[in-house]
Every structure is written in C-alpha cells, then in structure tokens.
CSV table of C-alpha atoms and ligand atoms in Angstrom, one decimal:
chain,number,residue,atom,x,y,z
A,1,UNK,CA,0.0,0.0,0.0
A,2,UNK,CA,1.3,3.3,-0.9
A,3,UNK,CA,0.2,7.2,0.5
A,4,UNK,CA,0.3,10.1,-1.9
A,5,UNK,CA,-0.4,12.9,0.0
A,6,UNK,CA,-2.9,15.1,-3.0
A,7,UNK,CA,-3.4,18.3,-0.6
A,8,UNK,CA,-1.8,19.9,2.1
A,9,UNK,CA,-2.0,23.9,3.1
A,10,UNK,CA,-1.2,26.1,0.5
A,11,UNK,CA,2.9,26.7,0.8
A,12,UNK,CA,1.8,31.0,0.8
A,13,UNK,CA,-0.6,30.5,3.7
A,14,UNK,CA,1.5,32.2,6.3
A,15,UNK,CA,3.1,29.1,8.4
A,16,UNK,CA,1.5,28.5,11.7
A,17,UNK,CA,-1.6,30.9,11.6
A,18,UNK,CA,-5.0,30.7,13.1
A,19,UNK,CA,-7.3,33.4,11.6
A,20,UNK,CA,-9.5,35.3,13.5
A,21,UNK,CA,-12.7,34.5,11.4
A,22,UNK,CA,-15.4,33.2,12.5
A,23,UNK,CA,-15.8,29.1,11.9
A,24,UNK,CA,-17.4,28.8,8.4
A,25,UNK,CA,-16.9,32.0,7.5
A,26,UNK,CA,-16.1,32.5,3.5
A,27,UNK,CA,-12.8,34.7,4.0
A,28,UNK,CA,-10.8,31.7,4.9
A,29,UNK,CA,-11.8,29.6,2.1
A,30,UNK,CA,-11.2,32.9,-0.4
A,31,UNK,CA,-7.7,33.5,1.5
A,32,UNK,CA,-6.6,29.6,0.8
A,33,UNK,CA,-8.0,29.9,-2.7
A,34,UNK,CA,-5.9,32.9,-3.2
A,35,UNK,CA,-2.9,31.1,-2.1
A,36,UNK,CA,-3.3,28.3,-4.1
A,37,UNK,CA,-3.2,30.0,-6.6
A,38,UNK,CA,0.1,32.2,-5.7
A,39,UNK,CA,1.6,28.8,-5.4
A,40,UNK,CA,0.5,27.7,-8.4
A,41,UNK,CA,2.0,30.5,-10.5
A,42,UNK,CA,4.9,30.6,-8.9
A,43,UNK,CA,4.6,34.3,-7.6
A,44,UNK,CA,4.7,34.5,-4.0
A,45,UNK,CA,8.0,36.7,-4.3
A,46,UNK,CA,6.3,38.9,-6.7
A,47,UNK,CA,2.7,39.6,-5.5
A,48,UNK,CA,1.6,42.9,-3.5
A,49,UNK,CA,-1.9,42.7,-1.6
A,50,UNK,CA,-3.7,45.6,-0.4
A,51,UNK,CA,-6.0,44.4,2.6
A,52,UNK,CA,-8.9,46.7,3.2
A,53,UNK,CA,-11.1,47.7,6.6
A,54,UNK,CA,-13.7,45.0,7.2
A,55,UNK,CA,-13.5,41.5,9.1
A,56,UNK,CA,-10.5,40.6,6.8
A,57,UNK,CA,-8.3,43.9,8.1
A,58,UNK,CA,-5.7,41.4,8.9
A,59,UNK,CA,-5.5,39.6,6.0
A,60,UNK,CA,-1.7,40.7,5.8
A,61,UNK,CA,-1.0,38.4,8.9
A,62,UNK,CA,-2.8,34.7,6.9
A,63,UNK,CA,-1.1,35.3,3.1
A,64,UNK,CA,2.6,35.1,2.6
A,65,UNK,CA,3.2,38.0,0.3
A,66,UNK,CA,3.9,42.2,0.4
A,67,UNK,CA,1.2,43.8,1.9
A,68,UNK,CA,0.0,47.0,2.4
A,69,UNK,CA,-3.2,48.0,4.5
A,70,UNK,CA,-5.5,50.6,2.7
A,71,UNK,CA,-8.0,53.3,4.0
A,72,UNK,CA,-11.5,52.0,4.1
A,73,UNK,CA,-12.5,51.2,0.3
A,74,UNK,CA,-9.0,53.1,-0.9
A,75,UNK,CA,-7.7,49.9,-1.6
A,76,UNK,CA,-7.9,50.4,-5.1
A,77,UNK,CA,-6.1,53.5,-5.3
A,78,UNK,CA,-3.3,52.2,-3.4
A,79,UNK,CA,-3.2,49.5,-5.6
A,80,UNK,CA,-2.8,52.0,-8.3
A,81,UNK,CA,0.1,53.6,-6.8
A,82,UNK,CA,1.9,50.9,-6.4
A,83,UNK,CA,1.3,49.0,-9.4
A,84,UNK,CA,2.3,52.0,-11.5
A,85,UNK,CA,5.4,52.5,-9.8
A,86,UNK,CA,6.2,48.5,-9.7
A,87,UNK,CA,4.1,47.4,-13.2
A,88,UNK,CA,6.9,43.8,-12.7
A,89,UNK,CA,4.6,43.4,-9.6
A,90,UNK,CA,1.5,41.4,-9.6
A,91,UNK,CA,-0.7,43.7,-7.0
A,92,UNK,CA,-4.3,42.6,-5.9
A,93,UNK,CA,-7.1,44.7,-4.0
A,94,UNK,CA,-9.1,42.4,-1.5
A,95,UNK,CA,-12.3,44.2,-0.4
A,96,UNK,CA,-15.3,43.6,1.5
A,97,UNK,CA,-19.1,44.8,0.0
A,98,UNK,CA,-19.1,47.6,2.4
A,99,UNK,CA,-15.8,49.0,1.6
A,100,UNK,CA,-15.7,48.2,-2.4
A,101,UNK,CA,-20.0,49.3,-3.1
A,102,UNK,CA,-20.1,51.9,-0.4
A,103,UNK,CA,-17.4,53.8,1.1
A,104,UNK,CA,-15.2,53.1,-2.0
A,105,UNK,CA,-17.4,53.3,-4.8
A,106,UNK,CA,-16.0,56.1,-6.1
A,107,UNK,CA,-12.5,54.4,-6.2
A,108,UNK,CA,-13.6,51.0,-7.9
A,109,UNK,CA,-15.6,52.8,-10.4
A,110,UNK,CA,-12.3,55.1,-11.4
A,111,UNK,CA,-9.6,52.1,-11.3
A,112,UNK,CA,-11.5,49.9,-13.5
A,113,UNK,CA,-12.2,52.7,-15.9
A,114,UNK,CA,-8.5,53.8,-16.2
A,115,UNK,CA,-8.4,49.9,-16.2
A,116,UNK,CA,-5.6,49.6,-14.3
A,117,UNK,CA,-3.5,46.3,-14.7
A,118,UNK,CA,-4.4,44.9,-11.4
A,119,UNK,CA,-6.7,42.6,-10.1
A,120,UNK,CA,-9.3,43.0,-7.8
A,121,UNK,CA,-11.1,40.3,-5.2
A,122,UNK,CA,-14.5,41.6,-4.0
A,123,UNK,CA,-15.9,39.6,-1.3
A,124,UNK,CA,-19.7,40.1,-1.0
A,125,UNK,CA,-21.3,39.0,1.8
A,126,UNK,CA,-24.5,41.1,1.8
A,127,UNK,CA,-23.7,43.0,5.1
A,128,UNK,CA,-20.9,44.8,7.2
A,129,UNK,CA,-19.4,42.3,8.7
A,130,UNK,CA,-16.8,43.3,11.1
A,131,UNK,CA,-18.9,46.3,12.7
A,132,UNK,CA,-21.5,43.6,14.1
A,133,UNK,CA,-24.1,43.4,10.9
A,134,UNK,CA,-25.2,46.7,9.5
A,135,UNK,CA,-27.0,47.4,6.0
A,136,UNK,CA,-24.4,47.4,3.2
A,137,UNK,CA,-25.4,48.6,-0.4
A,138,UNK,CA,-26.1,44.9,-1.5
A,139,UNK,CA,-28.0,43.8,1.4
A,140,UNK,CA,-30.9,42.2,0.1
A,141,UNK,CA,-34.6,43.3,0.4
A,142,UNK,CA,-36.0,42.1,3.0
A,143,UNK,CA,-32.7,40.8,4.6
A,144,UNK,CA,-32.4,41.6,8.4
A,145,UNK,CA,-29.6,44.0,9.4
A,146,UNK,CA,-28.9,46.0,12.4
A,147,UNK,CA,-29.8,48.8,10.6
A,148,UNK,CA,-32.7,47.6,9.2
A,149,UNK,CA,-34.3,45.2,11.6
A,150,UNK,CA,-37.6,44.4,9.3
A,151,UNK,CA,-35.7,44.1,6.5
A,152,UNK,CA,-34.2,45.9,3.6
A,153,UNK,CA,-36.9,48.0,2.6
A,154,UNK,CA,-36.1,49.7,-1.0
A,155,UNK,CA,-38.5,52.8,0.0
A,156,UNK,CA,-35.7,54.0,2.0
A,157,UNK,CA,-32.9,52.3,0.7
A,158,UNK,CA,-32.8,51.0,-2.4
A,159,UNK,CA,-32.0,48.0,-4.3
A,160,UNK,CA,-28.8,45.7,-3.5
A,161,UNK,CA,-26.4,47.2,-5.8
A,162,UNK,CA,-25.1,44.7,-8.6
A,163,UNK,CA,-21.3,45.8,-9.0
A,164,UNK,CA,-20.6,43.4,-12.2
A,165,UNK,CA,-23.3,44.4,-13.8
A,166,UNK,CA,-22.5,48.0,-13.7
A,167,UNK,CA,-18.8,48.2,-13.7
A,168,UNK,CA,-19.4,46.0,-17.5
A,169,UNK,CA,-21.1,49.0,-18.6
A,170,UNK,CA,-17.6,51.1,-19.0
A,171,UNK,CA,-16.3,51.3,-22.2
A,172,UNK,CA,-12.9,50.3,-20.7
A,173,UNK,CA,-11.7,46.4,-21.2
A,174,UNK,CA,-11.5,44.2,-18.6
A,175,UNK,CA,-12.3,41.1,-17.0
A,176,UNK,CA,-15.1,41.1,-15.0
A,177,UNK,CA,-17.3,38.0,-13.8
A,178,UNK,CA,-19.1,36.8,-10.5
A,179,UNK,CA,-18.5,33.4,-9.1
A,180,UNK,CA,-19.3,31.9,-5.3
A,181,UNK,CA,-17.6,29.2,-2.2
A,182,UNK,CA,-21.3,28.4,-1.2
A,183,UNK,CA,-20.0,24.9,-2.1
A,184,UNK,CA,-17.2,22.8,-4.2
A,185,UNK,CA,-18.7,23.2,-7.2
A,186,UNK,CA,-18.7,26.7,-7.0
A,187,UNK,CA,-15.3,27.0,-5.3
A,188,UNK,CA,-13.2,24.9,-8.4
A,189,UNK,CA,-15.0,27.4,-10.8
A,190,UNK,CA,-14.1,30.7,-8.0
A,191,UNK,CA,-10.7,29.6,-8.5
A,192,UNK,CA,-10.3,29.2,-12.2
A,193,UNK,CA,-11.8,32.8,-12.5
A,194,UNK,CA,-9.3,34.1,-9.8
A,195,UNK,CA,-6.5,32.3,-11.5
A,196,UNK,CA,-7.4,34.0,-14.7
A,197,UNK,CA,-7.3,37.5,-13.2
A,198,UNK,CA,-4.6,37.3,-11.8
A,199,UNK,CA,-2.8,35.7,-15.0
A,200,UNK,CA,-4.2,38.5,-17.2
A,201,UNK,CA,-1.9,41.3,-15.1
A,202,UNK,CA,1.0,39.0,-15.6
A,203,UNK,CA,0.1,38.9,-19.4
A,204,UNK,CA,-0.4,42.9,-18.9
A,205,UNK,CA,-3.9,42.4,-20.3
A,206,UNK,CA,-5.7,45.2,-18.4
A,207,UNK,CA,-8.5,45.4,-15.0
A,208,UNK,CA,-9.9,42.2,-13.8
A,209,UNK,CA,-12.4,42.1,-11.0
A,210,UNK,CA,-13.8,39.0,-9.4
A,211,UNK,CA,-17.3,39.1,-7.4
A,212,UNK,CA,-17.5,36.5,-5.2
A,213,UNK,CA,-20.4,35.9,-2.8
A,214,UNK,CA,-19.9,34.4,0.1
A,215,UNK,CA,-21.7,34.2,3.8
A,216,UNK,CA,-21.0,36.0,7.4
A,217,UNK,CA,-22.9,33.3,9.5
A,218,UNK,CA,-22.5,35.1,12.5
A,219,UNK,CA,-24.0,38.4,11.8
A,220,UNK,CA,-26.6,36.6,9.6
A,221,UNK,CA,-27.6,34.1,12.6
A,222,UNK,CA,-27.0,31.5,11.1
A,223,UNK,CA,-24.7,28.3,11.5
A,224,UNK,CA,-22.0,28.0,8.4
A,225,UNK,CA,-24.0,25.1,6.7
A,226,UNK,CA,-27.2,27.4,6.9
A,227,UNK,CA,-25.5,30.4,5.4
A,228,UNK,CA,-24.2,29.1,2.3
A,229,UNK,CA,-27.6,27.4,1.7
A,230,UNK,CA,-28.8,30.9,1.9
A,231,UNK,CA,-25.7,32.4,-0.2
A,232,UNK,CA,-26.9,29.3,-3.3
A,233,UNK,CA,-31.0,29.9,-2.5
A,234,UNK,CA,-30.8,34.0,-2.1
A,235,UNK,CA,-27.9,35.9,-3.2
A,236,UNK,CA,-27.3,33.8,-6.7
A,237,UNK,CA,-31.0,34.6,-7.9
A,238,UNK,CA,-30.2,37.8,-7.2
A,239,UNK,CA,-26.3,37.8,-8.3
A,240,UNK,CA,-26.1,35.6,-11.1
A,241,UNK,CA,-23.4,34.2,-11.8
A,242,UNK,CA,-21.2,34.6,-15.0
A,243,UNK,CA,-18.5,36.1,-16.8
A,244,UNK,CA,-20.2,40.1,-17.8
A,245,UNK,CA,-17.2,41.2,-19.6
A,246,UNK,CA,-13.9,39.4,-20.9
A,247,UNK,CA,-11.8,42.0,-22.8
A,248,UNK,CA,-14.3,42.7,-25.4
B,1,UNK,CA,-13.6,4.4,-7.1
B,2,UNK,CA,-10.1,5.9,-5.9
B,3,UNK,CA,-9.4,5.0,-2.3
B,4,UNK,CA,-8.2,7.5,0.3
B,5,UNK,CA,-7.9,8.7,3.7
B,6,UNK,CA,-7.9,12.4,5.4
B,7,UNK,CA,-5.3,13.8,8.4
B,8,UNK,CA,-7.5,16.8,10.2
B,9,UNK,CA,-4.8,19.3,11.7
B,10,UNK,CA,-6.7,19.3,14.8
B,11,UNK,CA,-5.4,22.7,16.3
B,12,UNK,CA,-6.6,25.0,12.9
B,13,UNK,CA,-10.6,23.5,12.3
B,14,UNK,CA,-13.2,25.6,14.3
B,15,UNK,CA,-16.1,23.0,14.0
B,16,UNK,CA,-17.8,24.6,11.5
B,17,UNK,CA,-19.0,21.6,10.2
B,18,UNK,CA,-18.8,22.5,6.5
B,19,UNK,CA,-16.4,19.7,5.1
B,20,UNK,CA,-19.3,17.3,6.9
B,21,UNK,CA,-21.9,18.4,4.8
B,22,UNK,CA,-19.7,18.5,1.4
B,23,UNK,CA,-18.3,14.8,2.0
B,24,UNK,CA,-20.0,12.9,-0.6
B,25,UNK,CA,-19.6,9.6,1.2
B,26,UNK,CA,-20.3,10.8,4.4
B,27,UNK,CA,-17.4,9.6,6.3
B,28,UNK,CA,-16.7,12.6,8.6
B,29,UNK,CA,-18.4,14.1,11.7
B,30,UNK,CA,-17.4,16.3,14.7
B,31,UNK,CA,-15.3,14.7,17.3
B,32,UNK,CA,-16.2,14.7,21.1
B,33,UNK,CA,-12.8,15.8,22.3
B,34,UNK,CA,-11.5,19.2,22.3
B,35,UNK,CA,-8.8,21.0,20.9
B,36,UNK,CA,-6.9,23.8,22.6
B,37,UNK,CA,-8.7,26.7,21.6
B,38,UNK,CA,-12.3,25.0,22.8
B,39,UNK,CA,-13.2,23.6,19.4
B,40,UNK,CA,-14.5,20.1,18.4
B,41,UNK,CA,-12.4,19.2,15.5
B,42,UNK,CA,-13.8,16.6,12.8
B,43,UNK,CA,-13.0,13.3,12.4
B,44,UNK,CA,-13.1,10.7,9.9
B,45,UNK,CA,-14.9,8.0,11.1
B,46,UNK,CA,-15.0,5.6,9.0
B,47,UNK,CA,-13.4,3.9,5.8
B,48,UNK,CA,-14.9,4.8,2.5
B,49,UNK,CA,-13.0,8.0,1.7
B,50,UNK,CA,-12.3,8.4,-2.2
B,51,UNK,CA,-9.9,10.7,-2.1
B,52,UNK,CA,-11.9,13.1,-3.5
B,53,UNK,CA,-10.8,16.0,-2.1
B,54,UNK,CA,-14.3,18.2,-1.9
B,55,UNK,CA,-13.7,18.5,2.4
B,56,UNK,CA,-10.2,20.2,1.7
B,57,UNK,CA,-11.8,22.5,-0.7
B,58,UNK,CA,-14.4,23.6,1.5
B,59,UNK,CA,-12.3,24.2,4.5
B,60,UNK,CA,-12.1,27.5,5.4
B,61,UNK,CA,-8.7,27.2,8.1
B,62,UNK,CA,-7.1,24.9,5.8
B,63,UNK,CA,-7.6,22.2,8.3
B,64,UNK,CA,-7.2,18.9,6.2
B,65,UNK,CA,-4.9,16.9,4.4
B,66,UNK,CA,-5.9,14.4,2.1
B,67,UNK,CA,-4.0,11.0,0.7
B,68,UNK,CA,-4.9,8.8,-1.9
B,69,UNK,CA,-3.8,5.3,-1.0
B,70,UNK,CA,-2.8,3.1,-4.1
B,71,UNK,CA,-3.1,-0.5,-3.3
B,72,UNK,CA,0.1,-2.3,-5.2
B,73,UNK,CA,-1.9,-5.5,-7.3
C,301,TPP,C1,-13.6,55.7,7.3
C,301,TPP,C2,-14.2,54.6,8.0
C,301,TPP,N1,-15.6,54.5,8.1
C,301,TPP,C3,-16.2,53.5,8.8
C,301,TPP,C4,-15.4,52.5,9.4
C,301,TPP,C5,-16.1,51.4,10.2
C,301,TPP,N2,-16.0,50.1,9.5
C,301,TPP,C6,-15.1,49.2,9.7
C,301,TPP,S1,-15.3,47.8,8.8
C,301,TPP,C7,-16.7,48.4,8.1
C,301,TPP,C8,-17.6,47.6,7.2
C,301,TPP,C9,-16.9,46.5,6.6
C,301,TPP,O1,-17.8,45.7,5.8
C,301,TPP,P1,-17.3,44.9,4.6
C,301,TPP,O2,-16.4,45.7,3.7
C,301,TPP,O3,-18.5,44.4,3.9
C,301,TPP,O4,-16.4,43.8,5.2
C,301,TPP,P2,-16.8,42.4,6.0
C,301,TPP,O5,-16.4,42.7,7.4
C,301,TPP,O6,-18.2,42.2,5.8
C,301,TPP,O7,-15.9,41.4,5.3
C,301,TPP,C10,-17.0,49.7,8.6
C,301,TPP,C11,-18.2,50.5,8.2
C,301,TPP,C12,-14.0,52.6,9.3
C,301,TPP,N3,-13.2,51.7,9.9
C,301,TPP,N4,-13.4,53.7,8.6
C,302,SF4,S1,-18.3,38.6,11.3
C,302,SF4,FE1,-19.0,37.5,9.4
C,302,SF4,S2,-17.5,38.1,7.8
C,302,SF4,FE2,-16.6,38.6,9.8
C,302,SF4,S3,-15.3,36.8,10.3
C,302,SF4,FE3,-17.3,36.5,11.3
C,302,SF4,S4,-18.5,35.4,9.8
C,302,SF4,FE4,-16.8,36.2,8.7
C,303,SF4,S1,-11.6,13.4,0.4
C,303,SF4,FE1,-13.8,13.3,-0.2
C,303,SF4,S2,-14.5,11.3,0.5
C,303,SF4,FE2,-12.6,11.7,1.6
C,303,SF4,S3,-13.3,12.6,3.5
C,303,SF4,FE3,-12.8,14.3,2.1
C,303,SF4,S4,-14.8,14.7,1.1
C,303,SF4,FE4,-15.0,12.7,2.1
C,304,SF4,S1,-14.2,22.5,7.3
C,304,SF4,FE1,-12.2,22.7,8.3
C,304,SF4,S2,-12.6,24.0,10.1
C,304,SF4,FE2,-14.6,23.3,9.4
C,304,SF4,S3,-15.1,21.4,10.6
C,304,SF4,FE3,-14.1,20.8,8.6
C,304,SF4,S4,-11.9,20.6,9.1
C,304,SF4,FE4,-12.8,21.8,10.8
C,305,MG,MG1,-19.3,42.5,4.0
C-alpha cells in the first residue's frame, strides 16, 4: 500500500496561523483559494496585496506576500500607486461589500475605468461584517440588518447594488465576472476565475475584477451550513453568476 | 472508485462543520474531544474515503490533508 499525499496547506498561507474569522466563514476559504493559486503561479516573491477595513483587516497576517493595509475602500487607489510604480509586480485589492460598493465606490468605479493592470477580489457577503451586521449597499430586500431590523426595505434604501453588472457598462476592457464558495462546485469554478485575473496582469492584459459571494454566519444568525444554503438559495438569484465582460 | 484517507490538523478546524456536509460519502463528523482553543475538530470515522478531495476544498482554516492510497496489485 502506498500514501500520496494530493493536498496539504497552501505553501503561501502564512506558516503556523490561526485566523481570526469566525468558523465557516467564507474569507478563509477565499484567503486559501488565493494562495493556491500564488503557489500555483509561482509568484509568492512577486505579489503585493492591499488588505482593506472589514473583518478581513488582517489579511496581511494569513497570506505570505507584500502587503499593504488601505483606507477603508482606498484599496484600489493604493493599488494603483503601487502598481504603477512597480508594473513587474503582480498587485491585488481584496475588499469587503461595504468597503468596495459603499465607502469606496468612487475608487472602484475610477480604477476599473483607467483599467488599471491589477486585479481586484470583491468579497460580497450582503452585510458589514466586522462592525457587528449593518445594511451594506447589496443587502438584500427584505434581509435583516442592524440597521434595518424588518428588512431591507427599497422605500428608503434601495436595491442591492449589482457591482458586475455595472462596472461592464464602462467602455474600458477588462475582466469582469461573479462566481461563489457556497459549495465545491462553486469553489473549483471561484478559483479558475481568480486564477485568470490574476494571469491577465501578468500577461499585462488590463483590469480584472472577481465578485465572489460568500456568507457572514455570525452576523446573519445563522450556523456555516445554513448560510451558504442561503448564499446558493438567495444571493445567486439575485447575483447571477457569469462572466459580464472578458476583454471585449 | 479511488481510495483515500484524510489527516484533520486538529489545532486550525473551528467545528464549523462544512467539510461534513460536502463529504460525498459521508465519512466525517465532529469529534467529542477538544482542541486547545475549545473547538470540536472533525473526524473521519469511517473507511470509504475516495480521495476526493471536496472537504479540503471547503475548509475554510485549511484544516485537512488528504492521501490517496494506491493498493500495489
Ligand atoms: C472611514 C471609516 N468609516 C467606517 C469605518 C467602520 N467600518 C469598519 S469595517 C466596516 C464595514 C466592513 O464591511 P465589509 O467591507 O462588507 O467587510 P466584511 O467585514 O463584511 O468582510 C466599517 C463601516 C472605518 N473603519 N473607517
Ligand atoms: S463577522 Fe462575518 S464576515 Fe466577519 S469573520 Fe465573522 S462570519 Fe466572517
Ligand atoms: S476526500 Fe472526499 S471522500 Fe474523503 S473525507 Fe474528504 S470529502 Fe469525504
Ligand atoms: S471545514 Fe475545516 S474547520 Fe470546518 S469542521 Fe471541517 S476541518 Fe474543521
Ligand atoms: Mg461584507
């Protein structure tokens, strides 16, 4: 009889660690699929991450490369600074839903039209996370939130914001597609996608920017198992998923 | 069907249960002991693992190993 051992951690998840997230919660699967795939390309040496405010602030601390820690939803201008002063580098944004659709909207709109040749990982999870469960801009109707106890009502606060679907509208190429961890099947396609995006900067392509939707169990009340059932049974319908733009 | 076996790296899981529901064969629960940060880490408790990997791809703390064994004919 004879052992191959077919996986182990990822060689670029920081030896050692324990995250602080929650059990279940999405980030950890996202932060392993992410180092994967810096293992897979070879690029640990190579890769600059900007972490941004939200539950995965400490990002810097799990993954094994460069970091830098942005102002709330400035990620993306950081990682503009940096990637034109180092375009060898292969630099990354990794933002929550509150920071990316609400307090930095203004910076992922302007990054992807100058179509900067970084990559960005948007984590949705349909609420802010970290501050204990407050309404972010793609919470959905009728979804309980601190701030909206009853439920998302779009009288007073509109719809859950679709950030694919409008960032495809600029007339700027990219790469730009929604994909989920709800489950395996959704997390070998999540990490194709990433894989892509983050091989279009080294082949100097242009902007890619990867949705994925994920869970927050503990600020949804929910346990892990529950939440992604909810992520595949509420948030797809609402956030299909799909490639919206690929250089075209 | 490939034949396998998983090593949980008891101090990282957190319980969360989610490489239980994934398992296609069904082979892994929570344990009854505890680890050193209060958690119940999983267990496989039972043969019929196939190797196929779908538990390590859900974990979110990276907690799991897996081996395919090869039996020589
Ligand atoms: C300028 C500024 N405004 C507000 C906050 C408070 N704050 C910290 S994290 C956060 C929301 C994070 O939500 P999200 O980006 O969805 O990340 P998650 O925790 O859900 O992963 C807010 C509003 C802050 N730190 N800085
Ligand atoms: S609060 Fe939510 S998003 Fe933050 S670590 Fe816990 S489960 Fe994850
Ligand atoms: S490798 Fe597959 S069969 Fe084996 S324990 Fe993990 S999920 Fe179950
Ligand atoms: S998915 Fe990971 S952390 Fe969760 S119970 Fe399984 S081994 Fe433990
Ligand atoms: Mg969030």
């Amino acid at each position: 009889m004879n052992e191959i051992k077919i996986y182990e951690r990822p060689k670029a998840w920081a030896e050692g660690v324990h995250t602080h997230y929650c059990p279940g919660c999405g980030h950890g699967i996202l932060h392993r699929l992410i180092c994967e795939i810096i293992d897979e390309l070879g690029i640990q040496n190579d890769t600059i991450g900007t972490a941004p405010v939200g539950c995965a602030a400490l990002m810097y601390d799990y993954i094994d490369v460069d970091f830098c820690e942005a102002a709330h939803g400035r990620a993306p201008a950081l990682a503009t600074g940096i990637k034109r002063t180092r375009p060898d580098k292969i630099v990354f944004t990794y933002q929550g839903d509150g920071d990316l659709a609400s307090i930095g909207t203004a910076e992922i709109i302007h990054v992807a039209n100058r179509g900067e040749k970084l990559t960005t990982v948007f984590i949705n999870n349909a609420i802010y996370g970290m501050t204990g469960g407050q309404m972010a801009p793609t919470t959905l109707i009728g979804q309980k939130a601190t701030t909206c106890p009853f439920g998302r009502d779009p009288e007073l606060a509109g719809y859950p914001m679709r950030m694919c679907e409008m960032l495809a509208t600029l007339e700027t190429p990219g790469f730009i597609t929604r994909v989920s961890v709800a489950r395996p099947k959704y997390i070998i396609e999540a990490k194709k996608a990433i894989k892509k995006a983050f091989q279009n900067q080294i082949e100097g392509k242009g902007y890619s920017f990867v949705e994925v939707l994920s869970n927050c169990p503990t600020n949804w009340g929910m346990t892990p198992v529950q939440a992604f059932e909810w992520t595949e049974s509420t948030m797809i319908p609402h956030y299909p998923l799909g490639v919206f733009k690929d250089f075209k | 069907m490939a034949k396998g076996r998983i090593n949980v790296l008891e101090e990282y899981c957190k319980s969360c249960g989610l490489c239980v529901e994934a398992c296609p064969v069904k082979v892994l629960r929570i344990s009854d002991h505890i680890n050193s940060k209060g958690y119940r880490p999983v267990e496989q408790f039972k043969e019929g693992c196939i190797a196929c990997k779908m538990c390590a791809t859900m974990c979110p703390d990276a907690a799991i190993e897996v081996y395919k064994i090869e039996e020589k004919q």
